[in-house]
Structures are given as C-alpha cells and as structure tokens.
Coordinates of N, CA and C in Angstrom, one line a residue:
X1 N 0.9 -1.2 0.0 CA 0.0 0.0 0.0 C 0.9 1.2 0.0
X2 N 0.8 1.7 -0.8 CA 1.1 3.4 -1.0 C 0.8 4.5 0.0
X3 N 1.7 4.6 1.0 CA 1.6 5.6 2.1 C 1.6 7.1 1.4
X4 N 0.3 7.6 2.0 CA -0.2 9.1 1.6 C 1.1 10.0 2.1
X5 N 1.5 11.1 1.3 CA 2.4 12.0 1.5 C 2.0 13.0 2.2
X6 N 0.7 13.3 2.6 CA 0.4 14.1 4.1 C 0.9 13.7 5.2
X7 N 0.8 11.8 5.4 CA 1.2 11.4 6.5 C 2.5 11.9 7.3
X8 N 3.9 11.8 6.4 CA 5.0 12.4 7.4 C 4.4 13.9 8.1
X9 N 4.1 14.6 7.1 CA 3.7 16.4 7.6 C 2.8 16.0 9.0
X10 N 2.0 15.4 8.8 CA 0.9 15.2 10.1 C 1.8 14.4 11.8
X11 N 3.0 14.1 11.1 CA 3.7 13.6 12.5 C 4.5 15.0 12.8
X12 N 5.3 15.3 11.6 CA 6.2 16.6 12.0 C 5.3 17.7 13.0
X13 N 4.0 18.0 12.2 CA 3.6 19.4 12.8 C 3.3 19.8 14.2
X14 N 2.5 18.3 14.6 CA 2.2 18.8 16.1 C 3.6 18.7 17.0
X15 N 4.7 18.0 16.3 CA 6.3 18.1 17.1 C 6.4 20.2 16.9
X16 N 6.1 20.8 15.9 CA 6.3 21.9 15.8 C 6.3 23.0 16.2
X17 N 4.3 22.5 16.7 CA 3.8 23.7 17.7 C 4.1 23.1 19.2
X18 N 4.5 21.8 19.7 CA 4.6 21.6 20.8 C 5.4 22.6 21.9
X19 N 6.0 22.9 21.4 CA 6.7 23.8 22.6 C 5.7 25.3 22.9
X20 N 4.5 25.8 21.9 CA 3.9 26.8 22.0 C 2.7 26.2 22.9
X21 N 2.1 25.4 22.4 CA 1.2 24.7 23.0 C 1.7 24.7 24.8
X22 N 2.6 24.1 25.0 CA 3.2 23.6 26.4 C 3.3 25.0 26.8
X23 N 3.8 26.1 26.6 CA 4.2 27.7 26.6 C 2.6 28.1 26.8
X24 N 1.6 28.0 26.6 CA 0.5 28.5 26.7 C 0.0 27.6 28.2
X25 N 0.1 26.3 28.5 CA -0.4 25.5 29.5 C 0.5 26.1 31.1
X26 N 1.6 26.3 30.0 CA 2.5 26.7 31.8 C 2.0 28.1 32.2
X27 N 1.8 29.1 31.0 CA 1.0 30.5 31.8 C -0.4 30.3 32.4
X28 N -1.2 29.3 32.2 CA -2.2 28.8 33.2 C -2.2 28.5 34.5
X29 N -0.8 28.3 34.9 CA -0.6 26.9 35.8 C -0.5 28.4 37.3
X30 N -1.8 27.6 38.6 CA -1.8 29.0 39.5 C 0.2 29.3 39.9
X31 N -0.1 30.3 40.9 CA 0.9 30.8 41.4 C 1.1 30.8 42.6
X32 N 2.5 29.2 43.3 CA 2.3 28.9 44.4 C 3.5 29.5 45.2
X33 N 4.2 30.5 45.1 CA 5.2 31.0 45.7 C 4.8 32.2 45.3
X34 N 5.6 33.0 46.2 CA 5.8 34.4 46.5 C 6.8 35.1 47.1
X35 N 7.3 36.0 46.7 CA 9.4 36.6 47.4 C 8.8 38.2 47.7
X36 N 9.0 38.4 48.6 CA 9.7 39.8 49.3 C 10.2 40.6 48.2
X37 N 10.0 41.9 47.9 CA 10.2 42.9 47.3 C 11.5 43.4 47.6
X38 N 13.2 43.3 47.1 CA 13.6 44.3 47.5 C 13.8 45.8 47.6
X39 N 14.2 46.3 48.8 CA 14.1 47.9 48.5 C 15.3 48.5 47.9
X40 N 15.9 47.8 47.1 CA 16.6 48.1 46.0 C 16.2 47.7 44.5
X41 N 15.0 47.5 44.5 CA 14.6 46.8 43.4 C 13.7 48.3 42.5
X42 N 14.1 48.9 41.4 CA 13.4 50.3 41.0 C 12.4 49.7 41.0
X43 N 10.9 50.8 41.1 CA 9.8 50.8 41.1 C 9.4 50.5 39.8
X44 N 8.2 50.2 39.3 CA 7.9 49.8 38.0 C 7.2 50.9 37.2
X45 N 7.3 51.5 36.5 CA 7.5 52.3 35.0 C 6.1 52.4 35.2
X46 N 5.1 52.6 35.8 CA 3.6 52.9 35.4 C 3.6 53.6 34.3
X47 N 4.1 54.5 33.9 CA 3.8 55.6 32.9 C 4.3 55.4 31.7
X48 N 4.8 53.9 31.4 CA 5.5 53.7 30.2 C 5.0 53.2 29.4
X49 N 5.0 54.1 28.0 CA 4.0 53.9 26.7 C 4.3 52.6 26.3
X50 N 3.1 52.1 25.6 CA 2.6 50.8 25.4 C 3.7 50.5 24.6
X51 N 4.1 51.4 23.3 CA 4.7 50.9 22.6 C 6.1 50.9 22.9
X52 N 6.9 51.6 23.8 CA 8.2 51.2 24.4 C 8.4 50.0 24.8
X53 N 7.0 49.5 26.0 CA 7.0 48.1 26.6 C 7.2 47.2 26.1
X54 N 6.2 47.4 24.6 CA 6.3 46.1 24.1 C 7.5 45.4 23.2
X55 N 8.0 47.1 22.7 CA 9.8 46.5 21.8 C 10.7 46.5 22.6
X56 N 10.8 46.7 23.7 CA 11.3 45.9 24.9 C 11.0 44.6 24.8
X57 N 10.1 44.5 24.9 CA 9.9 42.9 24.9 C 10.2 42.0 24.1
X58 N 9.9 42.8 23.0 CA 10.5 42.2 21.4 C 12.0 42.1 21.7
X59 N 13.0 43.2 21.6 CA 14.4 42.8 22.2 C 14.6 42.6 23.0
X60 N 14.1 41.6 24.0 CA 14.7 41.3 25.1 C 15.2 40.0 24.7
X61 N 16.4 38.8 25.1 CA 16.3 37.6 25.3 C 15.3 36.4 25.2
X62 N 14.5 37.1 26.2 CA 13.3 36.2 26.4 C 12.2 35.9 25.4
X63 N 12.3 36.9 24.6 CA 11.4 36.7 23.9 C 11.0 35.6 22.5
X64 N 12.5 34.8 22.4 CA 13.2 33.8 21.7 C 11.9 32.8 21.9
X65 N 11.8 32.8 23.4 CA 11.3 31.7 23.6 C 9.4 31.7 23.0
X66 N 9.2 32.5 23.2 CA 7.8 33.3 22.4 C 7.5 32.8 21.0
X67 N 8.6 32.8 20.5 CA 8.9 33.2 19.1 C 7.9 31.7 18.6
X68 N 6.8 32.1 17.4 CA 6.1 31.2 17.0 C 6.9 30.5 16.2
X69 N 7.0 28.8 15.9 CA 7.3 27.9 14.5 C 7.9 28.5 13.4
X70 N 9.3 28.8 12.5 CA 8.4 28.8 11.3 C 7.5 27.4 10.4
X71 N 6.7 27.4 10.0 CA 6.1 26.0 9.6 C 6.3 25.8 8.1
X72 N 6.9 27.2 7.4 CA 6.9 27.6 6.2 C 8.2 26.4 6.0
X73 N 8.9 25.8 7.0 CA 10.0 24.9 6.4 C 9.5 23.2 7.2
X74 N 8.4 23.5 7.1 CA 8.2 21.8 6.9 C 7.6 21.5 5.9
X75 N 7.3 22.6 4.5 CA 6.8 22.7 3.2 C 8.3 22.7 2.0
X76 N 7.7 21.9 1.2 CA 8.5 22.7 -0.2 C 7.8 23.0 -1.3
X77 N 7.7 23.8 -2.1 CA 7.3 24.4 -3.2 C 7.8 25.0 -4.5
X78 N 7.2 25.4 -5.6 CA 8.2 25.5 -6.3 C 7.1 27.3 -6.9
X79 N 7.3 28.2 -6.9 CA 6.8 29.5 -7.3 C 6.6 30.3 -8.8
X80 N 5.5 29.8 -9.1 CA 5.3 30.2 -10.8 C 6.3 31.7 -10.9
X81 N 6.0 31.3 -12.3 CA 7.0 32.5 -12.9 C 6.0 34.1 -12.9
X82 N 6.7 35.0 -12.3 CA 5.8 36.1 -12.5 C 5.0 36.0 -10.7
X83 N 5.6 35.1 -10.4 CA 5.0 35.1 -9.0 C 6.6 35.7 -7.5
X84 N 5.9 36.3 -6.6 CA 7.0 36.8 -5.6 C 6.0 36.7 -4.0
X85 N 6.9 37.4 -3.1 CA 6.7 37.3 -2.0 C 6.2 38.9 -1.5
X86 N 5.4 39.0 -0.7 CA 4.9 40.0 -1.2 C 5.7 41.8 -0.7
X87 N 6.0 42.9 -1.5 CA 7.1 43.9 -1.3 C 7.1 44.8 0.0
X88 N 5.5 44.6 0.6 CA 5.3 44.9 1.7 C 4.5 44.0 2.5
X89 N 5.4 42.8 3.6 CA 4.5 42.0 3.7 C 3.3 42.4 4.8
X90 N 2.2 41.8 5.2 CA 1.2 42.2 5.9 C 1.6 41.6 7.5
X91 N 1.9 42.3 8.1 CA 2.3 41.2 9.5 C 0.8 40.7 10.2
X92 N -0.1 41.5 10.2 CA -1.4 40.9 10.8 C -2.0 39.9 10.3
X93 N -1.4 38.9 9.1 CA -1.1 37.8 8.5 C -0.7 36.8 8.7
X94 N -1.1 36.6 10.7 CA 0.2 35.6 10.9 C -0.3 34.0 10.7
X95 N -1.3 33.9 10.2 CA -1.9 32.3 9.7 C -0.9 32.4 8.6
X96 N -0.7 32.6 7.7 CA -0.2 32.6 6.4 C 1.2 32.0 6.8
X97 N 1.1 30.9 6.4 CA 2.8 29.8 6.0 C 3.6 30.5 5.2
X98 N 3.0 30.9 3.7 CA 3.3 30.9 3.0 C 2.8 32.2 1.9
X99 N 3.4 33.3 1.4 CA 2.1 34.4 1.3 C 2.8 34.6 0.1
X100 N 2.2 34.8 -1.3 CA 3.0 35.5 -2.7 C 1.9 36.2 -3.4
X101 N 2.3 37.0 -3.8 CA 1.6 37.9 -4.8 C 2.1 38.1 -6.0
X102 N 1.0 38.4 -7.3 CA 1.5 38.3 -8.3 C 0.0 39.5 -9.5
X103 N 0.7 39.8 -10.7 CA 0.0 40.8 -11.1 C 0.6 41.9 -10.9
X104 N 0.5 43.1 -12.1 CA 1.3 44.3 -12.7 C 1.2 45.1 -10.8
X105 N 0.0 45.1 -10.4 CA 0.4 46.0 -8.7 C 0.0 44.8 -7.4
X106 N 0.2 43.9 -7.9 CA 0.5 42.8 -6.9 C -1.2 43.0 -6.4
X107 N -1.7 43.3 -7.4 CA -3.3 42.9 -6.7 C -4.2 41.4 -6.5
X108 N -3.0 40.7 -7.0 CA -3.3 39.0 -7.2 C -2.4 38.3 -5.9
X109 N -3.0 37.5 -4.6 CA -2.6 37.3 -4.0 C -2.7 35.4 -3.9
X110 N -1.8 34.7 -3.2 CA -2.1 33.1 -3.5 C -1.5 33.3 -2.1
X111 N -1.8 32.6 -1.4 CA -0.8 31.9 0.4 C -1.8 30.4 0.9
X112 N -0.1 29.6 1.6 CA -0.6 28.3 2.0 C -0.6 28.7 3.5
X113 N -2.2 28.0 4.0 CA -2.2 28.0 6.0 C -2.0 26.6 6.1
X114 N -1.0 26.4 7.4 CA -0.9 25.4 7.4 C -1.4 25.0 9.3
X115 N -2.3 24.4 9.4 CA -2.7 24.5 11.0 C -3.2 23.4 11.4
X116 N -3.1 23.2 12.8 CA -3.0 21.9 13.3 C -4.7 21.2 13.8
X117 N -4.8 20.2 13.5 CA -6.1 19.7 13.5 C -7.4 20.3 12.5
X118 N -8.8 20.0 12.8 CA -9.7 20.3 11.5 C -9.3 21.9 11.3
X119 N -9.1 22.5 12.0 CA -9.2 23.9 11.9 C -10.7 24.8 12.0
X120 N -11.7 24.3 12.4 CA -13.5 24.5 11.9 C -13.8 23.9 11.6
X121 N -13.4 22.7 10.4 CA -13.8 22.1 9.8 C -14.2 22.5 8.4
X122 N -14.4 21.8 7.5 CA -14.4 21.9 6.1 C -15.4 22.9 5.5
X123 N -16.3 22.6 6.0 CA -18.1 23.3 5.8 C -17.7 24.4 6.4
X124 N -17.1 24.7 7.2 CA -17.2 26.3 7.9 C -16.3 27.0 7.3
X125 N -15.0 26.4 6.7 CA -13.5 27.5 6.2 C -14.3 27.5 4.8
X126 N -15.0 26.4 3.8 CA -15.9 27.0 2.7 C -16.6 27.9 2.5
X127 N -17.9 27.8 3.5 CA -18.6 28.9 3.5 C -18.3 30.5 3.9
X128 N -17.0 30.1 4.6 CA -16.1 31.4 5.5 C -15.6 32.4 3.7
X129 N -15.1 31.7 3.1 CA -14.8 32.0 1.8 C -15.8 32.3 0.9
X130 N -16.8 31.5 0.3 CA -17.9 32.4 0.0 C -18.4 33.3 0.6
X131 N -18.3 34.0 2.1 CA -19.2 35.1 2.3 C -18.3 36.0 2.5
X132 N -17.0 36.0 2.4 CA -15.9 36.7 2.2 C -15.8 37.8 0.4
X133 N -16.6 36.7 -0.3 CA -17.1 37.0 -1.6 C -18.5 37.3 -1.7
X134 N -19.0 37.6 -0.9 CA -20.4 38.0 -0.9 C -21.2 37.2 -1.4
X135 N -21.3 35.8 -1.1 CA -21.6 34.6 -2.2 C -22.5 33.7 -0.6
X136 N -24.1 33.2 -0.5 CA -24.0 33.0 0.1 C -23.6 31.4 0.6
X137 N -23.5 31.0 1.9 CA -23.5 29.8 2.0 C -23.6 28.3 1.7
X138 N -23.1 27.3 1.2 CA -23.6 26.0 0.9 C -24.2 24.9 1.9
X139 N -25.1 23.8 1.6 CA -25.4 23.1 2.0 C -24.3 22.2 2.5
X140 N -24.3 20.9 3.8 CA -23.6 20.4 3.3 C -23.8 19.2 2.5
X141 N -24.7 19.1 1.7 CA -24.5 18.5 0.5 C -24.1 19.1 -0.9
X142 N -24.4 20.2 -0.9 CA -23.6 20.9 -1.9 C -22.3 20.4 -1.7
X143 N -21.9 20.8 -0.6 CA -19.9 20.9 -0.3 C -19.5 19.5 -0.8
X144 N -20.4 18.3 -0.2 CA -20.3 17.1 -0.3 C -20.2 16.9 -2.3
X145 N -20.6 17.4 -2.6 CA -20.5 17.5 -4.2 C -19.9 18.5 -5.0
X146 N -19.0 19.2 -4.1 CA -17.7 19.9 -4.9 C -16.7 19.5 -5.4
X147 N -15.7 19.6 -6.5 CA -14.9 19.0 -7.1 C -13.6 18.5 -6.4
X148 N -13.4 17.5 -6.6 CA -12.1 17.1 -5.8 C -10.9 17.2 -6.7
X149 N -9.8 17.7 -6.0 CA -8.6 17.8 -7.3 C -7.0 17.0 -6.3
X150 N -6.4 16.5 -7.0 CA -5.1 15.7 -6.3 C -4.7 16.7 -5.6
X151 N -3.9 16.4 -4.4 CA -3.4 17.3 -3.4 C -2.8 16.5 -2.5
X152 N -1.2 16.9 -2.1 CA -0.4 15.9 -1.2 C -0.7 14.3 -1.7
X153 N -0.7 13.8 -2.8 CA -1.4 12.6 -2.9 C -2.4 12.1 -2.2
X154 N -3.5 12.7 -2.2 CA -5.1 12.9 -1.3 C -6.0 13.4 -2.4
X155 N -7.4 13.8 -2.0 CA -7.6 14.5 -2.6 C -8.7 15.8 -2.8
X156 N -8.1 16.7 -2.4 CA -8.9 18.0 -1.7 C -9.8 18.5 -2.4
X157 N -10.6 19.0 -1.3 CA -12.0 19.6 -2.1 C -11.3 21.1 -2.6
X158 N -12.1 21.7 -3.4 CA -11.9 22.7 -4.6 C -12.9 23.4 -4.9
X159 N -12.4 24.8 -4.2 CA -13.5 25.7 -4.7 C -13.2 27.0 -5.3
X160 N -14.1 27.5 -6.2 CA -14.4 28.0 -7.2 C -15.2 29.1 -6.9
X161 N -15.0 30.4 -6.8 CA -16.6 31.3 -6.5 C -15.9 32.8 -7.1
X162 N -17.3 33.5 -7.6 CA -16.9 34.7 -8.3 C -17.7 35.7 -7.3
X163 N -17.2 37.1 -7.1 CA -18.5 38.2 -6.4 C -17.2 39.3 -6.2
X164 N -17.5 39.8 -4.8 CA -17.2 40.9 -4.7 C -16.3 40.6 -3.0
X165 N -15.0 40.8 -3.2 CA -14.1 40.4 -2.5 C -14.3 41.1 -1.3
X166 N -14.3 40.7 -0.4 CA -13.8 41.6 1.4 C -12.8 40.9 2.1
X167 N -11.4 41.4 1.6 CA -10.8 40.9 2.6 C -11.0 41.0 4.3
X168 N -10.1 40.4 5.0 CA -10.4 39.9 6.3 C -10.2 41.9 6.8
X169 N -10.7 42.5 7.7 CA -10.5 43.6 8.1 C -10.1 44.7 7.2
X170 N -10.8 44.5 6.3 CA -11.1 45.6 5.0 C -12.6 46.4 5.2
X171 N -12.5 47.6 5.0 CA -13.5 48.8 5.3 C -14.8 48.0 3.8
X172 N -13.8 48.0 2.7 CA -15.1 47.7 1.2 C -14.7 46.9 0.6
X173 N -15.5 46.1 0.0 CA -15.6 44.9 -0.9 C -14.8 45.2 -2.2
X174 N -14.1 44.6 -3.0 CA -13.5 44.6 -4.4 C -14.1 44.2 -5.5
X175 N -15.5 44.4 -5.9 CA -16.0 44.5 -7.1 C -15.6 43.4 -8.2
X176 N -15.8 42.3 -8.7 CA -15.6 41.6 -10.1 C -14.3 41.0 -9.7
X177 N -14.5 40.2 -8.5 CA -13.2 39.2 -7.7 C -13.3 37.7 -8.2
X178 N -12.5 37.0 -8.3 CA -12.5 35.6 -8.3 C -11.5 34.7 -7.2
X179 N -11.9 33.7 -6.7 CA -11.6 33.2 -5.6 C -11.2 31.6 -5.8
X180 N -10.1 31.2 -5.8 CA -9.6 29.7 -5.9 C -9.2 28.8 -5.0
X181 N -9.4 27.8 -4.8 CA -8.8 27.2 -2.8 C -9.0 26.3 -3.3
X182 N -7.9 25.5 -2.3 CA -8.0 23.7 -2.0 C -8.2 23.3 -0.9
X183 N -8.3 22.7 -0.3 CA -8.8 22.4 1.4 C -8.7 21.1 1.5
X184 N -7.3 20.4 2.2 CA -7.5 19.0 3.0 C -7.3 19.3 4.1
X185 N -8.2 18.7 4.8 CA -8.6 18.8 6.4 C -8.3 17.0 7.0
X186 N -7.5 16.5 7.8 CA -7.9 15.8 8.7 C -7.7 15.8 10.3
X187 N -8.3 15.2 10.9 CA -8.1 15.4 12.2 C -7.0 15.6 12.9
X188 N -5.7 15.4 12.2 CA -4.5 16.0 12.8 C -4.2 17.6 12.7
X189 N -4.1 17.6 10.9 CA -3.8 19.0 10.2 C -4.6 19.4 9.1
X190 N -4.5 20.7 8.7 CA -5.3 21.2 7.7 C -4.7 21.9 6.9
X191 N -4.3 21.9 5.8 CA -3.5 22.6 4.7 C -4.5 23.6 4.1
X192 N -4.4 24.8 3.4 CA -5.2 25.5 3.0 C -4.5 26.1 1.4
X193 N -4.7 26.4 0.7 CA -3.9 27.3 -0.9 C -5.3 27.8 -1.0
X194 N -5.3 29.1 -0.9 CA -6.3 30.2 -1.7 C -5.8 31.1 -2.2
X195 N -6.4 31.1 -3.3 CA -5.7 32.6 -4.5 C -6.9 33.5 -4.7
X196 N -6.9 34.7 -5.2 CA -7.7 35.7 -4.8 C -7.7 36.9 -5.8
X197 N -8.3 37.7 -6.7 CA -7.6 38.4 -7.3 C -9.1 38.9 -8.4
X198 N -8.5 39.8 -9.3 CA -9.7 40.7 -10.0 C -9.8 39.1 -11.1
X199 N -11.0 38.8 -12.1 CA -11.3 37.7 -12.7 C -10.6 37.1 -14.2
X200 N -9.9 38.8 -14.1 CA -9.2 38.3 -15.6 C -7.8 38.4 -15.1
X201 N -7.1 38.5 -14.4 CA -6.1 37.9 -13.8 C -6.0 37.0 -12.8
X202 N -6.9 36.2 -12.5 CA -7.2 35.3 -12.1 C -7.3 34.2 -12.8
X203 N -8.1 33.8 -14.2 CA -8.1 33.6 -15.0 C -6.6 33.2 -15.6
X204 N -5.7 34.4 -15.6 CA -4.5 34.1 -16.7 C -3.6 33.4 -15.7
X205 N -4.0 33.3 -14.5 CA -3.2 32.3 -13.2 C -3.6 31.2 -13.0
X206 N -4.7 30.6 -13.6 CA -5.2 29.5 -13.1 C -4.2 28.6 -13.1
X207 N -3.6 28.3 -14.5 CA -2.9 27.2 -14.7 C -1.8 27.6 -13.6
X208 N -1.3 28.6 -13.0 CA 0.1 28.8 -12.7 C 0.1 27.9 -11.1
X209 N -1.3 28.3 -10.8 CA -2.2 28.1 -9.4 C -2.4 26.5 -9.5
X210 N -2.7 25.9 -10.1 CA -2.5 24.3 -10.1 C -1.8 24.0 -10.2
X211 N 0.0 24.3 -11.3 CA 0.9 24.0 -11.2 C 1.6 24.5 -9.4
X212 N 1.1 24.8 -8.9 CA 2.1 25.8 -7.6 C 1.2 24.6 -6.3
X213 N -0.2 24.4 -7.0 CA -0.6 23.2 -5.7 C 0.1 22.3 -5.9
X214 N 0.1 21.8 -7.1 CA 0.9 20.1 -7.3 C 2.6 20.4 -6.6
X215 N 3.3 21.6 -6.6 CA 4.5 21.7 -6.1 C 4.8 21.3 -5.2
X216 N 3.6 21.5 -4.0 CA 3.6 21.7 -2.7 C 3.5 20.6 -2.3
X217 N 5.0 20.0 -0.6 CA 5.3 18.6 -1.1 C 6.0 18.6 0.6
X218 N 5.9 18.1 1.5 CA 6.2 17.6 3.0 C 7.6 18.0 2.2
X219 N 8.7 19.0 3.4 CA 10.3 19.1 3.6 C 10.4 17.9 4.6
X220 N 10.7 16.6 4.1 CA 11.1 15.9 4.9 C 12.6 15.8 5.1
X221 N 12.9 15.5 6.3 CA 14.6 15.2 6.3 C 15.1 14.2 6.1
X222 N 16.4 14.1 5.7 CA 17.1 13.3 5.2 C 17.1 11.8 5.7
X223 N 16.6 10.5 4.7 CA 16.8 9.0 5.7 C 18.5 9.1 6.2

C-alpha cells in the first residue's frame, strides 16, 4: 500500500507547535510561591507607553522563547514565474505559512495555511470563503459535491466562486473578484492554498495556481 504524502507532515507538525502549546499551559498553571520585594529593586514604570513596553519585549532575550514555529519549512514548493513574495509584507497575517503575490500591482494574491487539527472544519473554512465573496452559504450536500482535485497525494475539495471580495479587516468589498482554494482537512492538520484576485487575472493564473498546488510537497529530512 502506498503511504499518503500528508502522513510524514501530520507527525512533524504537532512536534512543531509543541513547545507553544506547552508555553501557553505553563502561563495557566496558579501561582504557588511568593518573594519579598527588595528595597533596591526600581519601582515599575507605570507611565511607560505601550509601545516602548512592548519592543522591549520584542528585544529582550526572552522573547526567543515566544517566538512562533516557522512552519513555512516543513513545506517545499516551487513559485510560478511572475510570482513573488509579497514587497510589503502584511504582518497581521500571521496564519499565512506561505504568502506570494503576483500581477502588474501585486493585486493577485495566493498563500498556504498550514494548522493543526480540522481547523473549523471543512463546511465552515468554505462557506467562511464564499461570504468573504459576498456569495452565500452552501449546504452540506452541496460541499459534499464539490470538485475534488489531487493534493499531497489525497484528494482535496476545490473551490471555485466569483463576487465581490472583502478581505479579512477591509473597510469595502472589491467588485468583479474571483476566488480559488484547495482544502484538506484531517483530524491531525489542515492545509489550505487560496488565490484571490480581480477575474481576468485570475483567469490568466489558473494554470500557474495548479501547477504551484501540485508543487507543494512535505520538507522531509534526510533517511
């Protein structure tokens, strides 16, 4: 039997976020000791603007430990031609594995999420996407009868929808948008590829957009 090529990625990833995961359980855990204040110890900064605090924090040492996965290297890919990364990237983007843009003002965007377990689940990151496009909701028998296309040697559902774009924390919608995604979900991890973009450059990407999912391939290490 022919072992699926998602399988290795689904052992690596939760090795990935483990140490965040464990990093979030220990800030839970109560507070069973307590030390005496020295009176040589300066008083604490009440008045210190938020934004000094926090790039403090950012340069401090400690903050290493904070520091999210990257996950973008338990992937490999290969980046159509005419495609880049994007010239200003968006940092409030931090799902995004993987983020490129492409088109004369980079108004064409494609990025892979890569996240651990269903993520919502299939029927909810779909319809999350159609009403992102002003498009409404599917049944889930509709979903159940959406096109399946190869992916990691699996084979992911595929969706297709045209309207009027709202990105995530955008004031107004983008008028005469088209919207492309693959979606495998299992109970471990969830892979995501969605491309995005006005319909006639979207259109002249399709093919580049299917060649760039078939790229995408578990960085496994060396036997």
């Amino acid at each position: 039997m022919r072992t699926p090529v998602l399988a290795p990625l689904l052992l690596i990833l939760p090795l990935a976020l483990s140490s965040v995961s464990c990093r979030r359980v220990a800030e839970r855990m109560p507070i069973q000791e307590s030390r005496e204040i020295s009176e040589y110890t300066p008083p604490p900064a009440l008045d210190l603007p938020s934004a000094r605090r926090f790039r403090e924090k950012a340069q401090s040492p400690a903050s290493d430990a904070s520091t999210p996965p990257d996950l973008s290297r338990l992937l490999t890919w290969t980046v159509p031609a005419g495609w880049s990364k994007p010239s200003t990237p968006d940092q409030s983007m931090g799902m995004r594995t993987v983020d490129l843009r492409f088109g004369p003002q980079q108004e064409g965007e494609c990025y892979i999420s890569l996240l651990p377990g269903p993520a919502g689940g299939l029927e909810a990151n779909i319809n999350r996407w159609r009403s992102q496009m002003g498009q409404p909701p599917l049944t889930p028998e509709q979903i159940a009868n959406l096109p399946r296309k190869p992916f990691f040697n699996r084979k992911a559902t595929f969706v297709d929808v045209e309207g009027d774009f709202k990105a995530f924390g955008a004031d107004a919608a983008k008028a005469g948008y088209r919207l492309l995604g693959l979606i495998d979900s299992t109970a471990q991890a969830t892979i995501f590829v969605k491309l995005t973009g006005p319909k006639v450059l979207v259109e002249q990407n399709t093919a580049a957009f299917e060649a760039f999912c078939q790229s995408i391939r578990p960085n496994l290490p060396p036997e």
